[in-house]
Amino acid sequence: MTDAEFLLWVRGPAFNIALFIMLAGIVVRFMEILLMGRKTNLAEARGSEMAGGLNTIWRRTLPDADTFRRSGFTIIAGNVFHIGLFVVIFLFVPHILVFERLFGVSWAGLPSNIVDATTVVTIVALLAVLVHRVKDPVLRMLSNFSDYLAWLVTILPLITGWLAFNRVGLSGSTLIGLHILSVELLMVLFPFTKLSHAFTLVLARWYNGAIAGYKGVQS
Amino acid sequence: MSGAAFARGYNALKEQIDAPIAAFLSSCVHCGMCAEACLFFTETGDPQYTPIRKVEPLRRVWEQEYTFWGKLSKALGLSKPLTDQDLTDWETLVYDSCTLCGRCSMVCPVGNDIAYMIRKTREGMAAAGHAPEGLIGATQRAITIGSPMGVKLPALQAQIRHTEKEFDLKIPVDVEGTDYLCMLSSMEIMNFPEYIGSIARIFKQADVSWTLSSEAFEATNSGIQIGVSDIAAQLVQRIVDAAEKLKVKAVISPECGHAYMAIRWEGPNLVGKRFGFKVVHILEVLDELRAQGRLKVADRETRKLTYHDPCQIGRRGGVLEQPRNLINMVAENFVEMPEAGKMNWCCGAGGGVSTNERADALRLKTFARKKSQLDAVNPDALVSACSNCRIHLEEGLEEYHMDIPLLSLTETIADHLSDT
Ligand code: SF4
Ligand code: SF4
C-alpha cells in the first residue's frame, strides 16, 4: 500500500466502519441502560424528579469547596484535559471542515497556533493523570487494563495530530493517515470502554438528581 | 456456604439492577474521588474502603449479565465468574465499612449514587448468607419480638407510666381518629425514654391530637439495613396496619434517621402500595408547630450549640432547615460545624454498622472525622436528632476524651417550653 492508498483507505472505508461501530455502539449502550427500566416510586413525592435531575446534570460539573480541597489535582487535571480535548476536537479549523462534510454544519474555529499549544497542554495533563493513576494507591487499586487502554486511545490522536501538524518525522500524508487511524481506534473503543461516560454521564447524573429531587433533597 | 445460597444471592443481585444502576456502572471513570468523600477512607487511608469498590460484586453481575461485552466474554469463557468466595471477601466492605450515609453520592463527578448501589448489593449478600451476625440477630428479634433490641410492649408501658407520673400528664395509647400516630425507636424506649416525655409535653402545649400504638411502636427497620426486602416489608406493614386501624392522618417518624428513611421513602415501595396517610419526621412536625406559633418558649439556651445532621434525615431525607429553625428558636448561640448540612460527615454508626459488633473498632476510628469537625467550632454542647447517632456519638466523645454534652433536639425544645 502506498502512502496515497493508505490515506485514501483510512479516510474512506475505514472511517465509515469506525463511524458505524461508534454510533451503533452508542445506541447499544443507551439501550442496555434504558431497557433495564425502573420501578415507579410509590412514596409521596416532596419535590420534582425532573427539576432535580436537570439540576444535577449541570451542577455536578462544579465541585463543592471541600471536595475541591481534597481532590484538587484530579479536578484540575481532569478539567484541563477535558477542555483541551474539546478545543482540539471541535475548534481546529481542519476538523470543522470534516464535521461540515459529515453533518453539513460548521462554526468558527481558533487560530492553529492556539490549538497547537492546547494540544501540548492536553498531552501534558494526560501524562500527569497517568502518573497519578499509577502512583496513587486508590487509583492504582481501581485501575484495570481497560483504564490504561482508554488512556492510550485518547492520547494517541493528540500525539499523532500534533506530529502531523508540525510535520515531524514521516511524510505529511503518512502522518495524517496515522492520525486518522488513531482517531478511528478511539471511535471504535469509545462506546465500549469507560470513555462511554461522555454520553452515559447524562443519564447517571439525571438519575442521581431525580432520586434526590423526588425526596426534595439537594444533590 | 452452599451452592444454593450462592445462586440465591447471585439472582438477588441480578434482580436489583435497574436503569439507574446500569447508568452508574457504565459511567464510572475510576477517578477515585468518592474515596475522599467517605469517612472510612479518610480516617484509615485504606484504599479498599473506596466507595465504588464496595459494589464490585454488583458490578460484576451487571457486566456479565447485562452488557454486550460482558455477555460475549462470558460466552467465550474469558471472564472470571463471581464466586461465593468473592462475596465472603466483600462482606466486611459492604456491611462494616459503609453507613449508607450517601456522602460519596454527592461527590462523584459523573453522578453515581453509590450509596443506592451499596444498599442494593446488600440484598444479594444477605440472600447468599453473607450478612453479619449482629444484624441477623437484630432482624430476627425485630420479626419475632417486634423490636431489634428485643423491647416488648411491657417495657414501653412501664416507660409510659413512669413518664405520666413524672410530668403529670396522660400519654394516649391506641386512641382512634387522632391526627398523628407517633412511632418510636427501641433506643428511645430503652436508652433515652426522656424522648417520650418530651413529645408528650410539647404536644400537650401545642394541643396536638396524637397517639401511640400498642401494636406498632417500633419504627426502625433492620430488614433494610441487612438488605432483606421481604422482612423490611413485613416490618413496614405492621406500621401501616396500625395506622389504618387507628385511622390517623399521619404517622410521625421518630428522630432516628434510618427509621425515617424506612417508613417515609422505602416503606410504600416495600409493601408495594401507596400509603393512605402521610409520613412526617418529628422535626417536620415540630417546625410546623413553630411556624404556626404554637410553641411557646420560656427561656433560651445560652450555651454555644452546634448540630450534627443525621445523614438519613438531612442529606438523604431532605430535613435540613427544620432543625436549624428549631435550634435558633431555643438557643442564642448556634454555630455550624464546617461542612454541616447536606455535606455533613456521618457519625460513623448508621446503616446497621452500630448493630454489627465486628465493626466496633472501625466505627470508633472513623469518629476522628466528627472530632475534627467539632474541634473547629468547640461547642459547649452538641445537638442531634437521632438516637442511633447519639449512642455512638456518646461513645466516640468518651473514647476521644472530649467533654461535650450531647442533647436531643426534641428534648432540648421540650426543656425550654413554658409550662402554660
Ligand atoms: S455511603 Fe457513606 S459510608 Fe458508604 S461508601 Fe458512601 S461515603 Fe462511605
Ligand atoms: S467518584 Fe464516581 S466516577 Fe469516580 S471512582 Fe467513584 S464512582 Fe467512579
XYZ file of C-alpha atoms and ligand atoms in Angstrom:
655
model
C 0.000 0.000 0.000
C 1.423 3.370 -0.976
C 1.082 6.489 1.162
C -1.696 7.735 -1.049
C -3.593 4.442 -0.985
C -3.284 4.273 2.791
C -4.625 7.779 3.179
C -7.482 7.003 0.844
C -8.355 3.884 2.812
C -8.320 5.489 6.259
C -10.350 8.418 5.004
C -12.872 6.288 3.189
C -13.866 2.728 4.138
C -12.035 2.642 7.478
C -13.636 5.867 8.611
C -17.092 4.688 7.640
C -16.654 1.435 9.517
C -15.389 3.229 12.619
C -18.223 5.722 12.486
C -20.770 2.936 12.144
C -19.334 0.983 15.083
C -19.251 4.100 17.222
C -22.812 5.131 16.504
C -24.182 1.604 16.776
C -22.217 1.144 19.999
C -23.680 4.305 21.484
C -27.184 3.119 20.651
C -26.476 -0.319 22.146
C -25.097 1.175 25.347
C -28.042 3.536 25.735
C -30.447 0.651 25.196
C -28.600 -1.533 27.677
C -29.277 1.113 30.293
C -32.754 2.286 29.420
C -34.207 -1.181 28.847
C -33.401 -2.090 32.460
C -36.279 0.143 33.460
C -37.115 1.444 36.859
C -39.919 0.837 39.309
C -42.436 3.574 39.941
C -41.758 5.271 43.237
C -44.804 4.816 45.464
C -43.665 7.131 48.254
C -45.355 10.514 48.211
C -43.065 12.950 46.378
C -41.761 16.027 48.127
C -40.103 17.542 45.064
C -39.656 17.155 41.353
C -37.640 14.398 39.697
C -37.207 16.403 36.543
C -36.011 19.547 38.297
C -33.615 17.543 40.459
C -32.333 15.539 37.510
C -31.726 18.524 35.266
C -30.124 20.463 38.085
C -27.654 17.687 38.854
C -26.735 17.254 35.182
C -25.091 20.657 35.143
C -24.449 21.192 38.857
C -22.200 18.139 39.181
C -19.725 19.826 36.868
C -18.780 22.162 39.717
C -17.324 20.505 42.818
C -18.084 21.882 46.268
C -15.271 23.590 48.177
C -14.371 20.668 50.398
C -14.262 18.193 47.523
C -12.044 20.610 45.655
C -9.693 20.836 48.612
C -9.494 17.051 48.882
C -9.329 16.102 45.210
C -7.776 19.232 43.720
C -5.329 17.506 41.431
C -7.890 15.147 39.924
C -10.314 18.012 39.356
C -7.824 20.446 37.832
C -6.010 17.928 35.647
C -9.345 16.398 34.647
C -10.819 19.731 33.648
C -7.697 20.767 31.761
C -7.637 17.690 29.561
C -11.402 17.668 29.015
C -11.458 21.306 27.965
C -8.291 20.699 25.939
C -9.908 17.796 24.116
C -12.967 19.903 23.380
C -10.873 22.726 21.920
C -8.692 20.410 19.877
C -11.522 18.284 18.516
C -14.121 20.935 17.843
C -12.290 24.234 17.352
C -9.482 23.217 14.994
C -10.397 24.522 11.523
C -9.485 21.348 9.534
C -11.653 19.326 11.980
C -14.540 21.713 11.494
C -14.281 21.059 7.759
C -14.618 17.335 8.423
C -17.721 17.939 10.550
C -19.111 20.155 7.819
C -18.605 17.427 5.248
C -20.252 14.873 7.548
C -23.140 16.815 9.027
C -23.388 19.910 6.887
C -22.909 22.366 9.750
C -19.878 24.453 10.566
C -18.763 27.001 13.106
C -15.851 29.351 13.750
C -12.536 27.827 14.789
C -9.492 29.054 16.682
C -6.130 30.035 15.142
C -3.979 26.931 14.571
C -1.181 28.040 16.841
C -3.581 28.252 19.777
C -4.910 24.767 19.042
C -1.332 23.568 18.705
C -0.444 24.921 22.149
C -3.656 23.481 23.604
C -2.680 20.083 22.230
C 0.617 20.208 24.091
C -1.106 21.253 27.331
C -3.648 18.447 26.943
C -0.925 15.865 26.342
C 0.941 17.064 29.421
C -2.263 16.897 31.503
C -2.940 13.359 30.301
C 0.615 12.314 31.166
C 0.176 13.814 34.628
C -3.100 11.942 35.013
C -1.350 8.699 34.087
C 1.435 9.230 36.616
C -1.195 9.992 39.248
C -3.098 6.830 38.350
C -0.007 4.688 38.725
C 1.194 6.309 41.948
C -1.963 6.974 43.946
C -2.958 3.896 45.985
C -6.701 4.344 45.434
C -6.358 4.864 41.698
C -3.904 2.027 41.347
C -6.319 -0.299 43.085
C -9.289 0.816 40.963
C -7.441 0.665 37.641
C -7.560 -2.241 35.248
C -6.424 -2.887 31.685
C -9.396 -1.020 30.291
C -8.415 2.185 32.115
C -4.971 2.188 30.531
C -6.398 1.268 27.147
C -8.851 4.171 27.337
C -5.988 6.476 28.257
C -3.879 5.245 25.352
C -6.538 5.653 22.695
C -7.248 9.155 23.980
C -3.675 10.380 23.899
C -2.706 8.737 20.583
C -4.759 11.036 18.336
C -3.353 14.036 20.205
C 0.206 12.891 19.645
C -0.273 11.866 16.018
C -2.223 15.044 15.333
C 0.499 17.189 16.812
C 3.156 15.349 14.814
C 1.174 15.674 11.611
C 0.521 19.376 12.130
C 4.178 20.064 12.877
C 5.419 17.673 10.174
C 7.768 15.805 12.456
C 9.447 12.689 11.073
C 7.489 10.856 8.359
C 5.906 12.321 5.246
C 2.893 14.575 5.648
C 0.347 12.175 4.208
C 1.591 9.197 6.248
C 1.288 11.275 9.417
C -2.213 12.401 8.525
C -3.107 8.809 7.729
C -1.796 7.617 11.111
C -3.628 10.430 12.845
C -6.927 9.479 11.247
C -6.307 5.810 12.041
C -5.710 6.624 15.710
C -8.952 8.597 15.784
C -10.746 5.613 14.295
C -9.345 3.394 17.024
C -10.712 5.865 19.557
C -14.089 5.903 17.827
C -14.360 2.119 17.840
C -13.476 1.784 21.517
C -15.396 4.871 22.612
C -18.736 3.184 23.393
C -17.230 0.037 24.873
C -14.782 1.409 27.429
C -15.209 3.865 30.264
C -14.992 6.561 27.601
C -18.717 5.928 27.264
C -19.143 8.138 30.311
C -19.098 11.018 27.820
C -22.697 10.139 26.968
C -23.923 7.879 29.822
C -22.984 10.542 32.351
C -26.083 12.477 31.373
C -28.209 9.523 32.463
C -26.183 8.845 35.619
C -26.404 12.454 36.753
C -30.055 12.623 35.858
C -30.951 9.534 37.890
C -28.924 10.697 40.879
C -30.568 14.118 40.768
C -34.013 12.631 40.137
C -33.777 10.242 43.095
C -32.764 13.169 45.281
C -35.209 15.622 43.712
C -38.143 13.305 44.334
C -37.316 13.401 48.035
C -36.855 17.144 47.967
C -33.172 16.717 48.721
C -30.400 18.811 47.216
C -27.901 16.803 45.174
C -21.667 -21.899 52.059
C -23.925 -23.996 49.880
C -24.216 -23.527 46.157
C -27.937 -22.934 46.501
C -27.376 -19.959 48.785
C -24.866 -18.508 46.373
C -27.288 -18.926 43.479
C -29.940 -17.116 45.516
C -27.520 -14.303 46.182
C -26.471 -14.077 42.557
C -30.075 -13.894 41.433
C -30.875 -11.310 44.078
C -28.049 -9.148 42.754
C -29.300 -9.653 39.222
C -32.796 -8.589 40.192
C -31.580 -5.426 41.885
C -30.078 -3.972 38.743
C -32.214 -1.249 37.223
C -31.641 1.584 34.774
C -30.034 3.920 37.329
C -27.543 1.239 38.375
C -26.733 0.406 34.758
C -26.182 4.124 34.094
C -23.970 4.498 37.164
C -21.826 1.476 36.410
C -21.490 2.494 32.753
C -20.286 5.921 33.774
C -17.664 5.294 36.446
C -14.302 6.631 35.251
C -12.280 5.241 38.163
C -11.282 8.729 39.247
C -11.173 7.817 42.940
C -12.905 10.980 44.134
C -15.517 9.010 46.044
C -12.751 7.720 48.343
C -12.086 11.224 49.618
C -15.773 11.654 50.414
C -16.005 8.558 52.603
C -15.000 8.687 56.248
C -13.939 5.057 56.170
C -11.252 6.005 53.688
C -10.298 9.430 55.021
C -9.826 8.120 58.560
C -7.942 4.953 57.649
C -6.220 5.808 54.376
C -7.006 2.265 53.264
C -7.893 2.162 49.535
C -10.131 -0.893 49.944
C -12.704 1.443 51.531
C -13.163 3.381 48.292
C -16.968 3.528 47.937
C -17.242 2.287 44.355
C -15.134 -0.749 45.220
C -17.770 -1.807 47.722
C -20.219 -2.536 44.896
C -17.802 -4.740 42.950
C -19.951 -7.909 43.279
C -22.927 -5.999 41.880
C -20.782 -4.562 39.090
C -19.519 -7.975 38.057
C -23.045 -9.352 37.856
C -24.155 -6.341 35.819
C -21.238 -6.669 33.428
C -21.742 -10.373 32.843
C -25.498 -10.360 32.636
C -26.434 -7.063 31.093
C -23.657 -5.761 28.847
C -22.750 -6.787 25.335
C -19.052 -7.256 26.064
C -19.657 -8.969 29.362
C -22.038 -11.478 27.810
C -19.625 -12.067 24.959
C -16.616 -12.655 27.165
C -18.675 -14.844 29.470
C -19.743 -16.955 26.495
C -16.144 -17.217 25.338
C -15.006 -18.126 28.828
C -12.821 -15.018 29.043
C -14.237 -13.512 32.206
C -13.976 -14.768 35.744
C -17.444 -15.537 37.084
C -18.409 -14.228 40.516
C -17.864 -16.833 43.244
C -19.054 -17.350 46.755
C -15.530 -16.579 47.924
C -15.840 -13.113 46.364
C -18.948 -12.484 48.420
C -17.157 -13.679 51.568
C -14.303 -11.311 50.796
C -16.695 -8.414 50.278
C -18.851 -8.924 53.360
C -16.950 -6.557 55.614
C -16.696 -3.917 52.900
C -20.418 -3.953 52.215
C -21.574 -4.017 55.839
C -18.817 -2.915 58.226
C -17.378 -0.039 56.265
C -20.480 1.639 54.905
C -23.114 3.532 56.843
C -25.166 4.263 53.706
C -24.544 7.914 54.529
C -24.617 8.935 50.873
C -21.786 11.432 51.035
C -19.986 9.672 48.180
C -23.136 10.045 46.083
C -22.867 13.839 46.399
C -19.295 13.995 45.180
C -18.964 11.583 42.249
C -18.330 13.750 39.173
C -20.284 11.502 36.818
C -23.206 11.489 39.243
C -23.168 7.952 40.605
C -25.446 7.349 43.575
C -23.047 4.861 45.140
C -24.953 4.532 48.406
C -28.018 3.446 46.413
C -25.919 0.667 44.889
C -24.402 -0.446 48.191
C -27.891 -0.721 49.642
C -28.816 -2.958 46.678
C -25.629 -5.003 46.974
C -26.687 -5.899 50.499
C -29.794 -7.630 49.109
C -27.536 -10.079 47.288
C -25.150 -10.504 50.184
C -27.951 -11.275 52.622
C -29.635 -13.706 50.217
C -26.339 -15.564 49.821
C -25.988 -15.821 53.589
C -23.239 -13.254 53.970
C -24.801 -10.791 56.385
C -23.090 -10.042 59.712
C -24.213 -11.910 62.848
C -25.220 -8.783 64.717
C -27.609 -7.680 62.005
C -29.061 -11.153 61.579
C -29.802 -11.255 65.308
C -31.378 -7.803 65.299
C -33.516 -8.703 62.301
C -34.715 -11.934 63.895
C -35.645 -10.069 67.076
C -37.484 -7.457 65.047
C -39.608 -10.167 63.456
C -40.234 -12.401 66.467
C -40.301 -9.899 69.308
C -41.234 -6.738 67.476
C -38.073 -4.736 68.019
C -34.412 -5.198 67.046
C -33.313 -4.648 70.626
C -35.880 -7.114 71.932
C -38.007 -4.435 73.565
C -41.521 -5.693 74.286
C -44.748 -3.847 74.973
C -44.486 -4.125 78.794
C -41.198 -2.231 78.684
C -42.874 0.560 76.756
C -45.859 0.530 79.085
C -43.548 0.880 82.073
C -41.892 3.897 80.468
C -45.286 5.391 79.704
C -46.442 5.020 83.324
C -43.197 6.467 84.577
C -43.417 9.451 82.230
C -47.072 10.108 83.060
C -46.226 10.243 86.751
C -43.142 12.403 86.277
C -44.836 15.100 84.231
C -48.377 14.639 85.442
C -49.896 14.157 82.037
C -51.660 11.475 80.026
C -49.965 9.662 77.175
C -52.560 8.494 74.652
C -52.278 4.881 73.535
C -54.441 3.250 70.841
C -56.700 6.267 70.526
C -58.635 6.136 67.265
C -59.068 9.024 64.862
C -56.203 11.230 66.026
C -54.122 13.340 63.657
C -50.859 11.611 64.390
C -49.603 8.135 65.220
C -46.240 8.625 66.866
C -43.585 5.977 66.280
C -40.513 5.322 68.406
C -37.232 3.511 68.154
C -36.193 0.931 70.733
C -33.245 3.071 71.658
C -35.615 5.827 72.619
C -37.570 3.450 74.810
C -34.549 1.878 76.482
C -31.723 4.430 76.384
C -33.482 7.767 76.050
C -37.004 7.471 77.499
C -36.951 11.253 78.009
C -37.926 11.378 74.341
C -41.431 10.115 75.096
C -41.860 12.679 77.854
C -40.605 15.452 75.583
C -43.054 14.618 72.838
C -45.895 14.421 75.333
C -45.041 17.808 76.844
C -44.633 19.548 73.504
C -47.819 18.070 72.077
C -49.719 18.964 75.215
C -48.631 22.580 74.999
C -49.301 22.817 71.269
C -52.561 20.912 71.660
C -51.735 18.241 69.100
C -54.034 15.259 68.643
C -51.845 12.169 68.753
C -51.485 8.599 69.947
C -49.051 5.753 70.384
C -49.976 2.249 69.238
C -49.528 -0.838 71.355
C -49.329 -2.943 68.209
C -46.711 -0.943 66.343
C -44.344 1.345 68.164
C -41.005 0.388 66.665
C -40.129 2.294 63.506
C -36.550 1.241 62.884
C -36.134 -1.358 60.190
C -33.242 -3.774 60.341
C -34.644 -5.532 57.272
C -33.436 -2.574 55.240
C -30.047 -2.362 56.877
C -29.343 -6.042 56.367
C -30.847 -5.969 52.885
C -33.801 -8.352 53.050
C -36.741 -6.643 51.413
C -39.397 -9.188 52.448
C -38.587 -8.720 56.101
C -38.333 -4.977 55.672
C -41.771 -5.036 54.079
C -43.204 -7.075 56.940
C -41.913 -4.527 59.454
C -43.370 -1.637 57.468
C -46.694 -3.463 57.128
C -47.087 -3.511 60.913
C -46.990 0.260 60.964
C -49.375 0.514 58.025
C -51.841 -1.828 59.767
C -51.704 0.165 62.985
C -52.123 3.473 61.175
C -55.099 2.170 59.225
C -56.686 0.593 62.272
C -56.376 3.810 64.270
C -57.443 5.876 61.238
C -54.772 8.511 61.760
C -53.995 11.248 59.236
C -50.244 10.898 59.534
C -47.500 8.766 61.036
C -44.633 10.534 62.769
C -41.193 9.050 62.291
C -39.041 9.142 65.420
C -35.792 11.104 65.414
C -33.918 8.006 64.183
C -32.796 8.730 60.618
C -32.878 5.215 59.254
C -36.399 4.779 60.618
C -37.424 7.870 58.673
C -35.834 6.506 55.513
C -37.583 3.187 56.117
C -41.134 4.449 56.514
C -41.078 7.702 54.584
C -39.138 6.751 51.451
C -38.750 2.984 51.264
C -41.941 1.966 53.053
C -44.562 2.279 50.287
C -42.165 0.719 47.794
C -41.504 -2.211 50.108
C -45.148 -3.032 50.719
C -45.998 -2.273 47.114
C -48.723 0.298 47.612
C -49.156 3.979 48.288
C -49.962 4.885 51.869
C -53.356 6.312 52.695
C -51.725 8.526 55.321
C -48.786 10.889 55.358
C -45.415 10.133 56.890
C -43.605 13.031 58.528
C -40.442 13.320 60.555
C -40.822 14.592 64.105
C -38.660 17.612 63.218
C -41.006 18.474 60.372
C -43.940 18.354 62.781
C -42.158 20.478 65.367
C -41.062 23.040 62.813
C -44.598 23.334 61.535
C -45.828 23.936 65.080
C -43.123 26.564 65.443
C -44.157 28.282 62.226
C -47.773 28.308 63.422
C -46.672 29.929 66.665
C -47.843 27.003 68.742
C -44.580 26.544 70.652
C -44.075 28.999 73.497
C -40.500 29.304 74.637
C -39.872 30.165 78.274
C -36.131 30.742 78.259
C -33.374 30.365 75.700
C -30.256 28.284 75.856
C -27.143 30.447 76.251
C -24.519 27.779 75.737
C -22.813 27.566 72.355
C -24.655 24.795 70.484
C -23.843 23.034 67.277
C -25.892 20.489 65.324
C -24.937 17.118 63.867
C -27.105 16.349 60.810
C -28.052 12.662 60.821
C -27.437 11.523 57.226
C -30.827 9.951 56.579
C -32.670 12.982 57.925
C -30.583 15.630 56.204
C -28.636 14.624 53.129
C -30.792 11.610 52.255
C -34.072 12.762 53.796
C -34.279 16.454 52.971
C -34.947 17.699 56.511
C -32.203 20.315 56.753
C -33.788 23.670 57.547
C -36.246 22.494 60.172
C -33.663 21.570 62.828
C -31.920 24.899 62.299
C -35.140 26.861 62.670
C -35.910 24.943 65.839
C -32.487 25.356 67.410
C -32.481 29.060 66.671
C -35.839 29.269 68.383
C -34.465 27.946 71.683
C -30.781 28.907 71.509
C -28.968 32.221 71.345
C -25.638 30.932 70.195
C -25.957 28.359 67.440
C -22.853 27.694 65.350
C -22.417 25.428 62.338
C -19.626 22.909 62.049
C -17.631 23.032 58.824
C -19.455 21.124 56.073
C -22.645 20.941 58.122
C -25.901 20.405 56.283
C -26.086 18.341 53.148
C -22.349 17.614 53.129
C -22.125 16.761 56.829
C -19.918 13.843 57.792
C -21.639 10.743 59.087
C -21.185 9.921 62.772
C -19.881 6.525 61.629
C -22.566 4.238 63.033
C -25.520 4.343 60.631
C -26.694 1.753 58.120
C -26.519 -1.087 60.608
C -22.868 -0.525 61.500
C -23.720 0.079 65.159
C -25.587 -3.252 65.326
C -22.575 -5.115 63.955
C -20.082 -5.675 66.773
C -17.418 -6.779 64.338
C -17.264 -3.167 63.150
C -16.893 -1.587 66.596
C -13.204 -0.702 66.353
C -13.555 0.710 62.844
C -16.621 2.699 63.853
C -14.759 4.379 66.701
C -11.786 5.040 64.491
C -13.919 6.937 61.999
C -15.194 9.142 64.812
C -11.971 11.121 64.337
C -13.764 12.856 61.452
C -16.502 14.068 63.762
C -13.881 15.110 66.280
C -12.117 17.340 63.796
C -15.446 18.913 62.796
C -16.220 19.540 66.475
C -12.751 20.855 67.225
C -13.265 23.512 64.575
C -16.152 25.110 66.491
C -15.534 23.964 70.031
C -19.167 23.921 71.165
C -20.475 23.811 74.748
C -22.969 21.156 73.700
C -23.770 19.070 70.657
C -27.360 18.695 69.490
C -28.526 15.891 67.254
C -31.746 14.231 66.273
C -31.148 10.507 66.018
C -30.824 8.130 68.920
C -28.526 5.863 66.943
C -26.146 8.728 66.152
C -26.448 9.754 69.775
C -25.351 6.459 71.299
C -22.366 6.306 69.010
C -21.501 9.981 69.461
C -21.509 9.498 73.228
C -19.180 6.551 72.871
C -16.945 8.463 70.490
C -16.729 11.527 72.709
C -15.734 9.312 75.591
C -13.195 7.386 73.557
C -11.570 10.627 72.398
C -11.769 12.222 75.871
C -13.976 15.062 74.732
C -16.157 16.627 77.355
C -19.105 17.790 75.279
C -22.645 17.099 76.477
C -24.979 15.637 73.894
C -28.576 16.814 73.546
C -31.553 15.525 71.628
C -33.198 18.283 69.665
C -36.718 17.257 70.664
C -35.769 17.119 74.338
C -33.983 20.462 74.138
C -37.139 22.065 72.814
C -39.309 20.445 75.470
C -36.945 21.682 78.158
C -37.275 25.274 77.029
C -41.014 25.434 76.638
C -43.090 27.464 79.035
C -45.454 25.439 81.201
C -48.561 27.292 80.175
S -22.429 5.829 51.746
Fe -21.059 6.901 53.177
S -20.039 5.260 54.295
Fe -20.977 4.314 52.486
S -19.354 4.330 50.962
Fe -20.531 6.210 50.649
S -19.461 7.771 51.869
Fe -18.728 5.760 52.573
S -16.188 9.160 42.171
Fe -17.658 8.232 40.740
S -16.541 8.051 38.819
Fe -15.015 8.409 40.402
S -14.377 6.339 41.033
Fe -16.014 6.939 42.416
S -17.876 6.160 41.457
Fe -16.295 6.110 39.881
